[in-house]
Amino acid sequence: MITEVQITNSYSHSIYLRKIINCVCAQIGMGSKEIEDTENAVKKICTGSLTKTHDGSLNTVSVKLAAHDTYMTVDVTDHLSHIDSPNGELLISNEYMRNLEGISALTDAMEIIGADNGVTVRITKYACKPQVSLPHLNANIMGTATLQA
């Protein structure tokens, strides 16, 4: 099942987005801790994206939730972000990097995907977390990167 929503730069979306995430997570059998972690991660990604407009322009963020048998993925696409350098390196401020580290701690995996239509942060959350190695974060993010906990 795939659910998609568009959010403009208004913070009134938060309660509605939480309800949608809660419903999708519950369908695949996530516990309350996994649901809360997913809600908080998506909220942090959206808040970081929506506060980046400095010229007062209307920013729209797309949120796509895909439920699978034992996990879900959430893609948050910021249409105003882009890869800034000619070699395709995704330039990320130290503040945004710290925010991503906090989000990574709430998820089982995270990817940053640069494209012509914006930058997408994809998180994965399992209903029953599989065994994984110690958390790590690759600070040299290039084009597409994977952050896993």
mmCIF file of N, CA and C in Angstrom:
data_model
loop_
_atom_site.group_PDB
_atom_site.id
_atom_site.type_symbol
_atom_site.label_atom_id
_atom_site.label_comp_id
_atom_site.label_asym_id
_atom_site.label_seq_id
_atom_site.Cartn_x
_atom_site.Cartn_y
_atom_site.Cartn_z
ATOM 1 N N MET A 1 0.844 -1.172 0.000
ATOM 2 C CA MET A 1 0.000 0.000 0.000
ATOM 3 C C MET A 1 0.892 1.238 0.000
ATOM 4 N N ILE A 2 0.567 2.195 -0.847
ATOM 5 C CA ILE A 2 1.316 3.444 -0.925
ATOM 6 C C ILE A 2 0.369 4.610 -0.662
ATOM 7 N N THR A 3 0.791 5.513 0.215
ATOM 8 C CA THR A 3 0.029 6.711 0.534
ATOM 9 C C THR A 3 0.935 7.914 0.283
ATOM 10 N N GLU A 4 0.416 8.917 -0.425
ATOM 11 C CA GLU A 4 1.204 10.113 -0.702
ATOM 12 C C GLU A 4 0.455 11.356 -0.275
ATOM 13 N N VAL A 5 1.186 12.312 0.317
ATOM 14 C CA VAL A 5 0.618 13.602 0.696
ATOM 15 C C VAL A 5 1.595 14.709 0.316
ATOM 16 N N GLN A 6 1.056 15.880 0.040
ATOM 17 C CA GLN A 6 1.854 17.077 -0.238
ATOM 18 C C GLN A 6 1.635 18.041 0.925
ATOM 19 N N ILE A 7 2.716 18.613 1.422
ATOM 20 C CA ILE A 7 2.648 19.538 2.546
ATOM 21 C C ILE A 7 3.272 20.860 2.116
ATOM 22 N N THR A 8 2.584 21.960 2.374
ATOM 23 C CA THR A 8 3.180 23.266 2.114
ATOM 24 C C THR A 8 3.802 23.786 3.402
ATOM 25 N N ASN A 9 4.401 24.961 3.352
ATOM 26 C CA ASN A 9 5.136 25.446 4.516
ATOM 27 C C ASN A 9 4.218 25.949 5.626
ATOM 28 N N SER A 10 3.398 25.042 6.095
ATOM 29 C CA SER A 10 2.529 25.306 7.227
ATOM 30 C C SER A 10 2.739 24.179 8.226
ATOM 31 N N TYR A 11 2.857 24.506 9.492
ATOM 32 C CA TYR A 11 3.104 23.477 10.493
ATOM 33 C C TYR A 11 1.812 22.826 10.987
ATOM 34 N N SER A 12 0.673 23.248 10.451
ATOM 35 C CA SER A 12 -0.592 22.637 10.856
ATOM 36 C C SER A 12 -0.727 21.217 10.318
ATOM 37 N N HIS A 13 0.185 20.813 9.437
ATOM 38 C CA HIS A 13 0.151 19.471 8.870
ATOM 39 C C HIS A 13 0.498 18.396 9.890
ATOM 40 N N SER A 14 1.176 18.744 10.928
ATOM 41 C CA SER A 14 1.789 17.789 11.839
ATOM 42 C C SER A 14 0.811 16.757 12.393
ATOM 43 N N ILE A 15 -0.317 17.186 12.904
ATOM 44 C CA ILE A 15 -1.263 16.243 13.517
ATOM 45 C C ILE A 15 -1.860 15.297 12.479
ATOM 46 N N TYR A 16 -2.122 15.801 11.277
ATOM 47 C CA TYR A 16 -2.704 14.957 10.234
ATOM 48 C C TYR A 16 -1.687 13.947 9.727
ATOM 49 N N LEU A 17 -0.459 14.388 9.570
ATOM 50 C CA LEU A 17 0.593 13.489 9.109
ATOM 51 C C LEU A 17 0.843 12.391 10.142
ATOM 52 N N ARG A 18 0.824 12.744 11.416
ATOM 53 C CA ARG A 18 0.992 11.733 12.472
ATOM 54 C C ARG A 18 -0.110 10.675 12.413
ATOM 55 N N LYS A 19 -1.339 11.099 12.163
ATOM 56 C CA LYS A 19 -2.456 10.140 12.072
ATOM 57 C C LYS A 19 -2.278 9.192 10.892
ATOM 58 N N ILE A 20 -1.844 9.725 9.758
ATOM 59 C CA ILE A 20 -1.624 8.887 8.575
ATOM 60 C C ILE A 20 -0.508 7.872 8.853
ATOM 61 N N ILE A 21 0.594 8.346 9.412
ATOM 62 C CA ILE A 21 1.722 7.456 9.726
ATOM 63 C C ILE A 21 1.280 6.381 10.711
ATOM 64 N N ASN A 22 0.532 6.777 11.740
ATOM 65 C CA ASN A 22 0.049 5.836 12.744
ATOM 66 C C ASN A 22 -0.784 4.726 12.103
ATOM 67 N N CYS A 23 -1.685 5.089 11.197
ATOM 68 C CA CYS A 23 -2.550 4.097 10.539
ATOM 69 C C CYS A 23 -1.740 3.130 9.682
ATOM 70 N N VAL A 24 -0.806 3.664 8.891
ATOM 71 C CA VAL A 24 -0.001 2.814 8.007
ATOM 72 C C VAL A 24 0.894 1.882 8.836
ATOM 73 N N CYS A 25 1.527 2.415 9.869
ATOM 74 C CA CYS A 25 2.383 1.597 10.731
ATOM 75 C C CYS A 25 1.600 0.493 11.435
ATOM 76 N N ALA A 26 0.431 0.827 11.916
ATOM 77 C CA ALA A 26 -0.402 -0.155 12.618
ATOM 78 C C ALA A 26 -0.809 -1.300 11.695
ATOM 79 N N GLN A 27 -1.001 -1.004 10.410
ATOM 80 C CA GLN A 27 -1.398 -2.048 9.459
ATOM 81 C C GLN A 27 -0.338 -3.128 9.295
ATOM 82 N N ILE A 28 0.938 -2.779 9.472
ATOM 83 C CA ILE A 28 1.987 -3.798 9.317
ATOM 84 C C ILE A 28 2.443 -4.357 10.660
ATOM 85 N N GLY A 29 1.760 -3.976 11.739
ATOM 86 C CA GLY A 29 2.025 -4.550 13.046
ATOM 87 C C GLY A 29 3.135 -3.906 13.849
ATOM 88 N N MET A 30 3.427 -2.641 13.581
ATOM 89 C CA MET A 30 4.445 -1.953 14.381
ATOM 90 C C MET A 30 3.923 -1.701 15.788
ATOM 91 N N GLY A 31 4.832 -1.773 16.744
ATOM 92 C CA GLY A 31 4.491 -1.450 18.119
ATOM 93 C C GLY A 31 4.492 0.054 18.324
ATOM 94 N N SER A 32 4.045 0.492 19.481
ATOM 95 C CA SER A 32 3.920 1.926 19.751
ATOM 96 C C SER A 32 5.273 2.647 19.701
ATOM 97 N N LYS A 33 6.356 1.997 20.123
ATOM 98 C CA LYS A 33 7.689 2.611 20.084
ATOM 99 C C LYS A 33 8.138 2.835 18.642
ATOM 100 N N GLU A 34 7.946 1.842 17.775
ATOM 101 C CA GLU A 34 8.326 1.976 16.365
ATOM 102 C C GLU A 34 7.492 3.048 15.679
ATOM 103 N N ILE A 35 6.209 3.111 16.004
ATOM 104 C CA ILE A 35 5.323 4.128 15.419
ATOM 105 C C ILE A 35 5.782 5.516 15.851
ATOM 106 N N GLU A 36 6.061 5.685 17.137
ATOM 107 C CA GLU A 36 6.503 6.983 17.652
ATOM 108 C C GLU A 36 7.826 7.414 17.018
ATOM 109 N N ASP A 37 8.760 6.470 16.889
ATOM 110 C CA ASP A 37 10.039 6.785 16.250
ATOM 111 C C ASP A 37 9.837 7.234 14.804
ATOM 112 N N THR A 38 8.975 6.540 14.070
ATOM 113 C CA THR A 38 8.703 6.880 12.673
ATOM 114 C C THR A 38 8.057 8.253 12.580
ATOM 115 N N GLU A 39 7.065 8.518 13.422
ATOM 116 C CA GLU A 39 6.400 9.827 13.432
ATOM 117 C C GLU A 39 7.410 10.945 13.695
ATOM 118 N N ASN A 40 8.273 10.750 14.689
ATOM 119 C CA ASN A 40 9.249 11.785 15.050
ATOM 120 C C ASN A 40 10.281 12.005 13.943
ATOM 121 N N ALA A 41 10.728 10.925 13.308
ATOM 122 C CA ALA A 41 11.699 11.053 12.220
ATOM 123 C C ALA A 41 11.102 11.838 11.049
ATOM 124 N N VAL A 42 9.880 11.505 10.656
ATOM 125 C CA VAL A 42 9.235 12.194 9.533
ATOM 126 C C VAL A 42 8.988 13.656 9.887
ATOM 127 N N LYS A 43 8.560 13.916 11.105
ATOM 128 C CA LYS A 43 8.326 15.303 11.529
ATOM 129 C C LYS A 43 9.617 16.119 11.453
ATOM 130 N N LYS A 44 10.739 15.542 11.913
ATOM 131 C CA LYS A 44 12.021 16.250 11.873
ATOM 132 C C LYS A 44 12.462 16.528 10.440
ATOM 133 N N ILE A 45 12.280 15.560 9.552
ATOM 134 C CA ILE A 45 12.661 15.763 8.154
ATOM 135 C C ILE A 45 11.811 16.866 7.542
ATOM 136 N N CYS A 46 10.496 16.808 7.749
ATOM 137 C CA CYS A 46 9.598 17.821 7.185
ATOM 138 C C CYS A 46 9.889 19.201 7.760
ATOM 139 N N THR A 47 10.100 19.283 9.052
ATOM 140 C CA THR A 47 10.374 20.572 9.685
ATOM 141 C C THR A 47 11.664 21.165 9.140
ATOM 142 N N GLY A 48 12.702 20.350 8.988
ATOM 143 C CA GLY A 48 13.958 20.827 8.432
ATOM 144 C C GLY A 48 13.796 21.323 7.009
ATOM 145 N N SER A 49 12.995 20.647 6.225
ATOM 146 C CA SER A 49 12.774 21.051 4.835
ATOM 147 C C SER A 49 11.939 22.314 4.751
ATOM 148 N N LEU A 50 10.902 22.404 5.549
ATOM 149 C CA LEU A 50 9.975 23.528 5.450
ATOM 150 C C LEU A 50 10.569 24.821 5.972
ATOM 151 N N THR A 51 11.569 24.734 6.835
ATOM 152 C CA THR A 51 12.153 25.964 7.369
ATOM 153 C C THR A 51 13.312 26.472 6.526
ATOM 154 N N LYS A 52 13.654 25.797 5.430
ATOM 155 C CA LYS A 52 14.806 26.192 4.634
ATOM 156 C C LYS A 52 14.533 27.335 3.664
ATOM 157 N N THR A 53 13.280 27.714 3.415
ATOM 158 C CA THR A 53 12.995 28.784 2.464
ATOM 159 C C THR A 53 13.293 30.122 3.106
ATOM 160 N N HIS A 54 14.268 30.825 2.550
ATOM 161 C CA HIS A 54 14.689 32.111 3.106
ATOM 162 C C HIS A 54 14.018 33.284 2.409
ATOM 163 N N ASP A 55 13.537 33.092 1.205
ATOM 164 C CA ASP A 55 12.970 34.207 0.448
ATOM 165 C C ASP A 55 11.451 34.310 0.598
ATOM 166 N N GLY A 56 10.887 33.516 1.483
ATOM 167 C CA GLY A 56 9.442 33.575 1.715
ATOM 168 C C GLY A 56 8.626 32.812 0.693
ATOM 169 N N SER A 57 9.287 32.106 -0.233
ATOM 170 C CA SER A 57 8.554 31.353 -1.246
ATOM 171 C C SER A 57 7.870 30.145 -0.608
ATOM 172 N N LEU A 58 6.854 29.672 -1.285
ATOM 173 C CA LEU A 58 6.068 28.553 -0.785
ATOM 174 C C LEU A 58 6.771 27.250 -1.115
ATOM 175 N N ASN A 59 7.236 26.545 -0.103
ATOM 176 C CA ASN A 59 7.909 25.267 -0.306
ATOM 177 C C ASN A 59 6.893 24.150 -0.127
ATOM 178 N N THR A 60 6.950 23.182 -1.019
ATOM 179 C CA THR A 60 6.091 22.008 -0.910
ATOM 180 C C THR A 60 6.962 20.787 -0.695
ATOM 181 N N VAL A 61 6.591 19.981 0.256
ATOM 182 C CA VAL A 61 7.288 18.741 0.547
ATOM 183 C C VAL A 61 6.334 17.594 0.245
ATOM 184 N N SER A 62 6.833 16.592 -0.484
ATOM 185 C CA SER A 62 6.038 15.397 -0.772
ATOM 186 C C SER A 62 6.423 14.302 0.211
ATOM 187 N N VAL A 63 5.420 13.643 0.779
ATOM 188 C CA VAL A 63 5.653 12.532 1.701
ATOM 189 C C VAL A 63 4.973 11.302 1.122
ATOM 190 N N LYS A 64 5.773 10.255 0.892
ATOM 191 C CA LYS A 64 5.255 9.010 0.319
ATOM 192 C C LYS A 64 5.537 7.883 1.298
ATOM 193 N N LEU A 65 4.491 7.241 1.787
ATOM 194 C CA LEU A 65 4.610 6.132 2.726
ATOM 195 C C LEU A 65 4.283 4.839 1.993
ATOM 196 N N ALA A 66 5.193 3.872 2.039
ATOM 197 C CA ALA A 66 4.979 2.582 1.386
ATOM 198 C C ALA A 66 5.057 1.482 2.432
ATOM 199 N N ALA A 67 3.936 0.790 2.635
ATOM 200 C CA ALA A 67 3.869 -0.301 3.614
ATOM 201 C C ALA A 67 4.200 -1.621 2.924
ATOM 202 N N HIS A 68 5.096 -2.377 3.523
ATOM 203 C CA HIS A 68 5.479 -3.701 3.038
ATOM 204 C C HIS A 68 5.092 -4.705 4.121
ATOM 205 N N ASP A 69 5.394 -5.970 3.942
ATOM 206 C CA ASP A 69 4.977 -6.985 4.909
ATOM 207 C C ASP A 69 5.508 -6.733 6.323
ATOM 208 N N THR A 70 6.802 -6.455 6.453
ATOM 209 C CA THR A 70 7.392 -6.331 7.785
ATOM 210 C C THR A 70 8.063 -4.983 8.022
ATOM 211 N N TYR A 71 7.980 -4.071 7.070
ATOM 212 C CA TYR A 71 8.612 -2.766 7.228
ATOM 213 C C TYR A 71 7.885 -1.737 6.377
ATOM 214 N N MET A 72 8.231 -0.483 6.609
ATOM 215 C CA MET A 72 7.709 0.579 5.756
ATOM 216 C C MET A 72 8.838 1.527 5.390
ATOM 217 N N THR A 73 8.663 2.163 4.229
ATOM 218 C CA THR A 73 9.596 3.205 3.826
ATOM 219 C C THR A 73 8.811 4.504 3.719
ATOM 220 N N VAL A 74 9.484 5.591 4.059
ATOM 221 C CA VAL A 74 8.888 6.918 3.930
ATOM 222 C C VAL A 74 9.878 7.767 3.149
ATOM 223 N N ASP A 75 9.406 8.313 2.018
ATOM 224 C CA ASP A 75 10.206 9.227 1.210
ATOM 225 C C ASP A 75 9.696 10.635 1.440
ATOM 226 N N VAL A 76 10.562 11.524 1.886
ATOM 227 C CA VAL A 76 10.215 12.936 2.035
ATOM 228 C C VAL A 76 11.054 13.695 1.014
ATOM 229 N N THR A 77 10.382 14.289 0.024
ATOM 230 C CA THR A 77 11.080 15.001 -1.043
ATOM 231 C C THR A 77 10.889 16.494 -0.877
ATOM 232 N N ASP A 78 12.021 17.187 -0.766
ATOM 233 C CA ASP A 78 12.050 18.646 -0.690
ATOM 234 C C ASP A 78 12.356 19.136 -2.102
ATOM 235 N N HIS A 79 11.375 19.745 -2.748
ATOM 236 C CA HIS A 79 11.504 20.133 -4.148
ATOM 237 C C HIS A 79 12.399 21.356 -4.355
ATOM 238 N N LEU A 80 12.728 22.089 -3.292
ATOM 239 C CA LEU A 80 13.589 23.261 -3.421
ATOM 240 C C LEU A 80 15.063 22.942 -3.189
ATOM 241 N N SER A 81 15.351 21.802 -2.606
ATOM 242 C CA SER A 81 16.743 21.415 -2.385
ATOM 243 C C SER A 81 17.297 20.819 -3.668
ATOM 244 N N HIS A 82 18.608 20.904 -3.811
ATOM 245 C CA HIS A 82 19.261 20.326 -4.977
ATOM 246 C C HIS A 82 20.724 20.066 -4.655
ATOM 247 N N ILE A 83 21.347 19.286 -5.516
ATOM 248 C CA ILE A 83 22.767 19.024 -5.371
ATOM 249 C C ILE A 83 23.495 20.207 -5.958
ATOM 250 N N ASP A 84 24.310 20.858 -5.146
ATOM 251 C CA ASP A 84 24.896 22.134 -5.519
ATOM 252 C C ASP A 84 26.190 22.060 -6.321
ATOM 253 N N SER A 85 26.953 21.035 -6.164
ATOM 254 C CA SER A 85 28.271 21.053 -6.789
ATOM 255 C C SER A 85 28.264 20.333 -8.139
ATOM 256 N N PRO A 86 29.172 20.708 -9.029
ATOM 257 C CA PRO A 86 29.213 20.101 -10.356
ATOM 258 C C PRO A 86 29.568 18.617 -10.343
ATOM 259 N N ASN A 87 30.265 18.151 -9.311
ATOM 260 C CA ASN A 87 30.633 16.738 -9.268
ATOM 261 C C ASN A 87 29.546 15.869 -8.641
ATOM 262 N N GLY A 88 28.379 16.440 -8.350
ATOM 263 C CA GLY A 88 27.253 15.668 -7.824
ATOM 264 C C GLY A 88 27.281 15.454 -6.330
ATOM 265 N N GLU A 89 28.210 16.109 -5.623
ATOM 266 C CA GLU A 89 28.285 15.957 -4.172
ATOM 267 C C GLU A 89 27.145 16.736 -3.526
ATOM 268 N N LEU A 90 26.451 16.097 -2.619
ATOM 269 C CA LEU A 90 25.359 16.741 -1.904
ATOM 270 C C LEU A 90 25.956 17.566 -0.776
ATOM 271 N N LEU A 91 25.827 18.876 -0.867
ATOM 272 C CA LEU A 91 26.400 19.761 0.136
ATOM 273 C C LEU A 91 25.428 19.917 1.299
ATOM 274 N N ILE A 92 25.859 19.536 2.489
ATOM 275 C CA ILE A 92 24.989 19.544 3.664
ATOM 276 C C ILE A 92 25.679 20.324 4.770
ATOM 277 N N SER A 93 24.942 21.241 5.393
ATOM 278 C CA SER A 93 25.507 22.024 6.486
ATOM 279 C C SER A 93 25.710 21.133 7.713
ATOM 280 N N ASN A 94 26.587 21.575 8.611
ATOM 281 C CA ASN A 94 26.826 20.819 9.837
ATOM 282 C C ASN A 94 25.562 20.687 10.667
ATOM 283 N N GLU A 95 24.738 21.752 10.701
ATOM 284 C CA GLU A 95 23.489 21.707 11.464
ATOM 285 C C GLU A 95 22.546 20.652 10.896
ATOM 286 N N TYR A 96 22.408 20.636 9.556
ATOM 287 C CA TYR A 96 21.519 19.656 8.927
ATOM 288 C C TYR A 96 22.075 18.246 9.115
ATOM 289 N N MET A 97 23.402 18.095 9.094
ATOM 290 C CA MET A 97 24.031 16.794 9.310
ATOM 291 C C MET A 97 23.717 16.278 10.710
ATOM 292 N N ARG A 98 23.777 17.161 11.722
ATOM 293 C CA ARG A 98 23.422 16.754 13.092
ATOM 294 C C ARG A 98 21.959 16.339 13.160
ATOM 295 N N ASN A 99 21.087 17.047 12.434
ATOM 296 C CA ASN A 99 19.680 16.692 12.392
ATOM 297 C C ASN A 99 19.505 15.303 11.774
ATOM 298 N N LEU A 100 20.259 15.014 10.702
ATOM 299 C CA LEU A 100 20.178 13.700 10.070
ATOM 300 C C LEU A 100 20.663 12.600 11.000
ATOM 301 N N GLU A 101 21.690 12.867 11.781
ATOM 302 C CA GLU A 101 22.168 11.875 12.745
ATOM 303 C C GLU A 101 21.074 11.562 13.759
ATOM 304 N N GLY A 102 20.351 12.581 14.213
ATOM 305 C CA GLY A 102 19.243 12.364 15.143
ATOM 306 C C GLY A 102 18.128 11.555 14.511
ATOM 307 N N ILE A 103 17.855 11.822 13.250
ATOM 308 C CA ILE A 103 16.813 11.074 12.527
ATOM 309 C C ILE A 103 17.265 9.635 12.326
ATOM 310 N N SER A 104 18.531 9.448 11.986
ATOM 311 C CA SER A 104 19.068 8.108 11.759
ATOM 312 C C SER A 104 18.904 7.231 13.003
ATOM 313 N N ALA A 105 19.031 7.830 14.181
ATOM 314 C CA ALA A 105 18.882 7.075 15.430
ATOM 315 C C ALA A 105 17.448 6.568 15.623
ATOM 316 N N LEU A 106 16.474 7.210 14.971
ATOM 317 C CA LEU A 106 15.069 6.818 15.099
ATOM 318 C C LEU A 106 14.639 5.783 14.066
ATOM 319 N N THR A 107 15.502 5.504 13.082
ATOM 320 C CA THR A 107 15.116 4.639 11.973
ATOM 321 C C THR A 107 16.050 3.439 11.874
ATOM 322 N N ASP A 108 15.687 2.495 11.011
ATOM 323 C CA ASP A 108 16.542 1.333 10.772
ATOM 324 C C ASP A 108 17.497 1.574 9.603
ATOM 325 N N ALA A 109 17.134 2.470 8.698
ATOM 326 C CA ALA A 109 18.014 2.855 7.589
ATOM 327 C C ALA A 109 17.558 4.197 7.057
ATOM 328 N N MET A 110 18.513 4.953 6.481
ATOM 329 C CA MET A 110 18.177 6.238 5.888
ATOM 330 C C MET A 110 19.061 6.449 4.669
ATOM 331 N N GLU A 111 18.451 6.960 3.599
ATOM 332 C CA GLU A 111 19.174 7.288 2.379
ATOM 333 C C GLU A 111 18.881 8.737 2.016
ATOM 334 N N ILE A 112 19.850 9.385 1.393
ATOM 335 C CA ILE A 112 19.638 10.722 0.846
ATOM 336 C C ILE A 112 19.838 10.601 -0.653
ATOM 337 N N ILE A 113 18.810 10.959 -1.413
ATOM 338 C CA ILE A 113 18.818 10.767 -2.855
ATOM 339 C C ILE A 113 18.644 12.117 -3.536
ATOM 340 N N GLY A 114 19.621 12.519 -4.317
ATOM 341 C CA GLY A 114 19.538 13.767 -5.068
ATOM 342 C C GLY A 114 19.018 13.505 -6.467
ATOM 343 N N ALA A 115 18.128 14.360 -6.948
ATOM 344 C CA ALA A 115 17.580 14.237 -8.293
ATOM 345 C C ALA A 115 17.248 15.628 -8.822
ATOM 346 N N ASP A 116 16.854 15.691 -10.082
ATOM 347 C CA ASP A 116 16.510 16.975 -10.695
ATOM 348 C C ASP A 116 15.307 17.635 -10.028
ATOM 349 N N ASN A 117 14.398 16.823 -9.483
ATOM 350 C CA ASN A 117 13.185 17.374 -8.877
ATOM 351 C C ASN A 117 13.303 17.605 -7.387
ATOM 352 N N GLY A 118 14.529 17.609 -6.853
ATOM 353 C CA GLY A 118 14.722 17.881 -5.436
ATOM 354 C C GLY A 118 15.571 16.823 -4.762
ATOM 355 N N VAL A 119 15.591 16.866 -3.448
ATOM 356 C CA VAL A 119 16.341 15.903 -2.652
ATOM 357 C C VAL A 119 15.349 15.117 -1.807
ATOM 358 N N THR A 120 15.504 13.805 -1.828
ATOM 359 C CA THR A 120 14.625 12.920 -1.066
ATOM 360 C C THR A 120 15.391 12.288 0.082
ATOM 361 N N VAL A 121 14.792 12.326 1.265
ATOM 362 C CA VAL A 121 15.313 11.569 2.401
ATOM 363 C C VAL A 121 14.377 10.374 2.553
ATOM 364 N N ARG A 122 14.930 9.172 2.415
ATOM 365 C CA ARG A 122 14.139 7.938 2.544
ATOM 366 C C ARG A 122 14.525 7.242 3.835
ATOM 367 N N ILE A 123 13.521 6.967 4.664
ATOM 368 C CA ILE A 123 13.772 6.214 5.892
ATOM 369 C C ILE A 123 13.067 4.870 5.789
ATOM 370 N N THR A 124 13.636 3.892 6.465
ATOM 371 C CA THR A 124 13.047 2.557 6.549
ATOM 372 C C THR A 124 12.887 2.217 8.018
ATOM 373 N N LYS A 125 11.725 1.679 8.365
ATOM 374 C CA LYS A 125 11.467 1.266 9.752
ATOM 375 C C LYS A 125 10.812 -0.109 9.715
ATOM 376 N N TYR A 126 11.380 -1.062 10.455
ATOM 377 C CA TYR A 126 10.854 -2.419 10.515
ATOM 378 C C TYR A 126 9.860 -2.566 11.655
ATOM 379 N N ALA A 127 8.853 -3.414 11.441
ATOM 380 C CA ALA A 127 7.898 -3.712 12.505
ATOM 381 C C ALA A 127 8.608 -4.483 13.607
ATOM 382 N N CYS A 128 9.452 -5.428 13.244
ATOM 383 C CA CYS A 128 10.306 -6.157 14.176
ATOM 384 C C CYS A 128 11.713 -5.969 13.675
ATOM 385 N N LYS A 129 12.503 -5.151 14.360
ATOM 386 C CA LYS A 129 13.825 -4.762 13.902
ATOM 387 C C LYS A 129 14.740 -5.976 13.760
ATOM 388 N N PRO A 130 15.349 -6.147 12.555
ATOM 389 C CA PRO A 130 16.307 -7.241 12.384
ATOM 390 C C PRO A 130 17.617 -6.913 13.094
ATOM 391 N N GLN A 131 18.442 -7.928 13.326
ATOM 392 C CA GLN A 131 19.752 -7.711 13.945
ATOM 393 C C GLN A 131 20.634 -6.948 12.974
ATOM 394 N N VAL A 132 21.251 -5.867 13.442
ATOM 395 C CA VAL A 132 22.154 -5.077 12.616
ATOM 396 C C VAL A 132 23.421 -4.773 13.389
ATOM 397 N N SER A 133 24.446 -4.329 12.681
ATOM 398 C CA SER A 133 25.704 -3.971 13.327
ATOM 399 C C SER A 133 25.557 -2.636 14.049
ATOM 400 N N LEU A 134 26.628 -2.189 14.659
ATOM 401 C CA LEU A 134 26.612 -0.907 15.366
ATOM 402 C C LEU A 134 26.247 0.223 14.419
ATOM 403 N N PRO A 135 25.566 1.263 14.914
ATOM 404 C CA PRO A 135 25.178 2.378 14.047
ATOM 405 C C PRO A 135 26.394 3.101 13.479
ATOM 406 N N HIS A 136 26.223 3.581 12.247
ATOM 407 C CA HIS A 136 27.269 4.391 11.648
ATOM 408 C C HIS A 136 26.638 5.451 10.760
ATOM 409 N N LEU A 137 27.409 6.481 10.475
ATOM 410 C CA LEU A 137 26.939 7.565 9.634
ATOM 411 C C LEU A 137 28.077 7.973 8.724
ATOM 412 N N ASN A 138 27.856 7.875 7.426
ATOM 413 C CA ASN A 138 28.879 8.276 6.464
ATOM 414 C C ASN A 138 28.769 9.771 6.251
ATOM 415 N N ALA A 139 29.755 10.532 6.705
ATOM 416 C CA ALA A 139 29.709 11.989 6.611
ATOM 417 C C ALA A 139 30.036 12.493 5.211
ATOM 418 N N ASN A 140 30.607 11.665 4.354
ATOM 419 C CA ASN A 140 30.926 12.077 2.986
ATOM 420 C C ASN A 140 29.789 11.651 2.056
ATOM 421 N N ILE A 141 28.672 12.326 2.153
ATOM 422 C CA ILE A 141 27.498 11.951 1.388
ATOM 423 C C ILE A 141 27.668 12.416 -0.059
ATOM 424 N N MET A 142 27.542 11.493 -0.977
ATOM 425 C CA MET A 142 27.686 11.792 -2.396
ATOM 426 C C MET A 142 26.425 11.346 -3.122
ATOM 427 N N GLY A 143 25.725 12.258 -3.790
ATOM 428 C CA GLY A 143 24.552 11.887 -4.591
ATOM 429 C C GLY A 143 23.566 11.080 -3.782
ATOM 430 N N THR A 144 23.711 9.764 -3.794
ATOM 431 C CA THR A 144 22.875 8.879 -3.005
ATOM 432 C C THR A 144 23.723 8.314 -1.880
ATOM 433 N N ALA A 145 23.218 8.372 -0.683
ATOM 434 C CA ALA A 145 23.960 7.857 0.467
ATOM 435 C C ALA A 145 23.044 7.011 1.319
ATOM 436 N N THR A 146 23.599 6.101 2.056
ATOM 437 C CA THR A 146 22.814 5.252 2.943
ATOM 438 C C THR A 146 23.326 5.412 4.356
ATOM 439 N N LEU A 147 22.407 5.698 5.255
ATOM 440 C CA LEU A 147 22.717 5.782 6.673
ATOM 441 C C LEU A 147 21.961 4.651 7.341
ATOM 442 N N GLN A 148 22.625 3.814 8.088
ATOM 443 C CA GLN A 148 21.940 2.698 8.711
ATOM 444 C C GLN A 148 22.220 2.670 10.201
ATOM 445 N N ALA A 149 21.188 2.263 10.941
ATOM 446 C CA ALA A 149 21.366 2.082 12.375
ATOM 447 C C ALA A 149 21.333 0.615 12.669
#
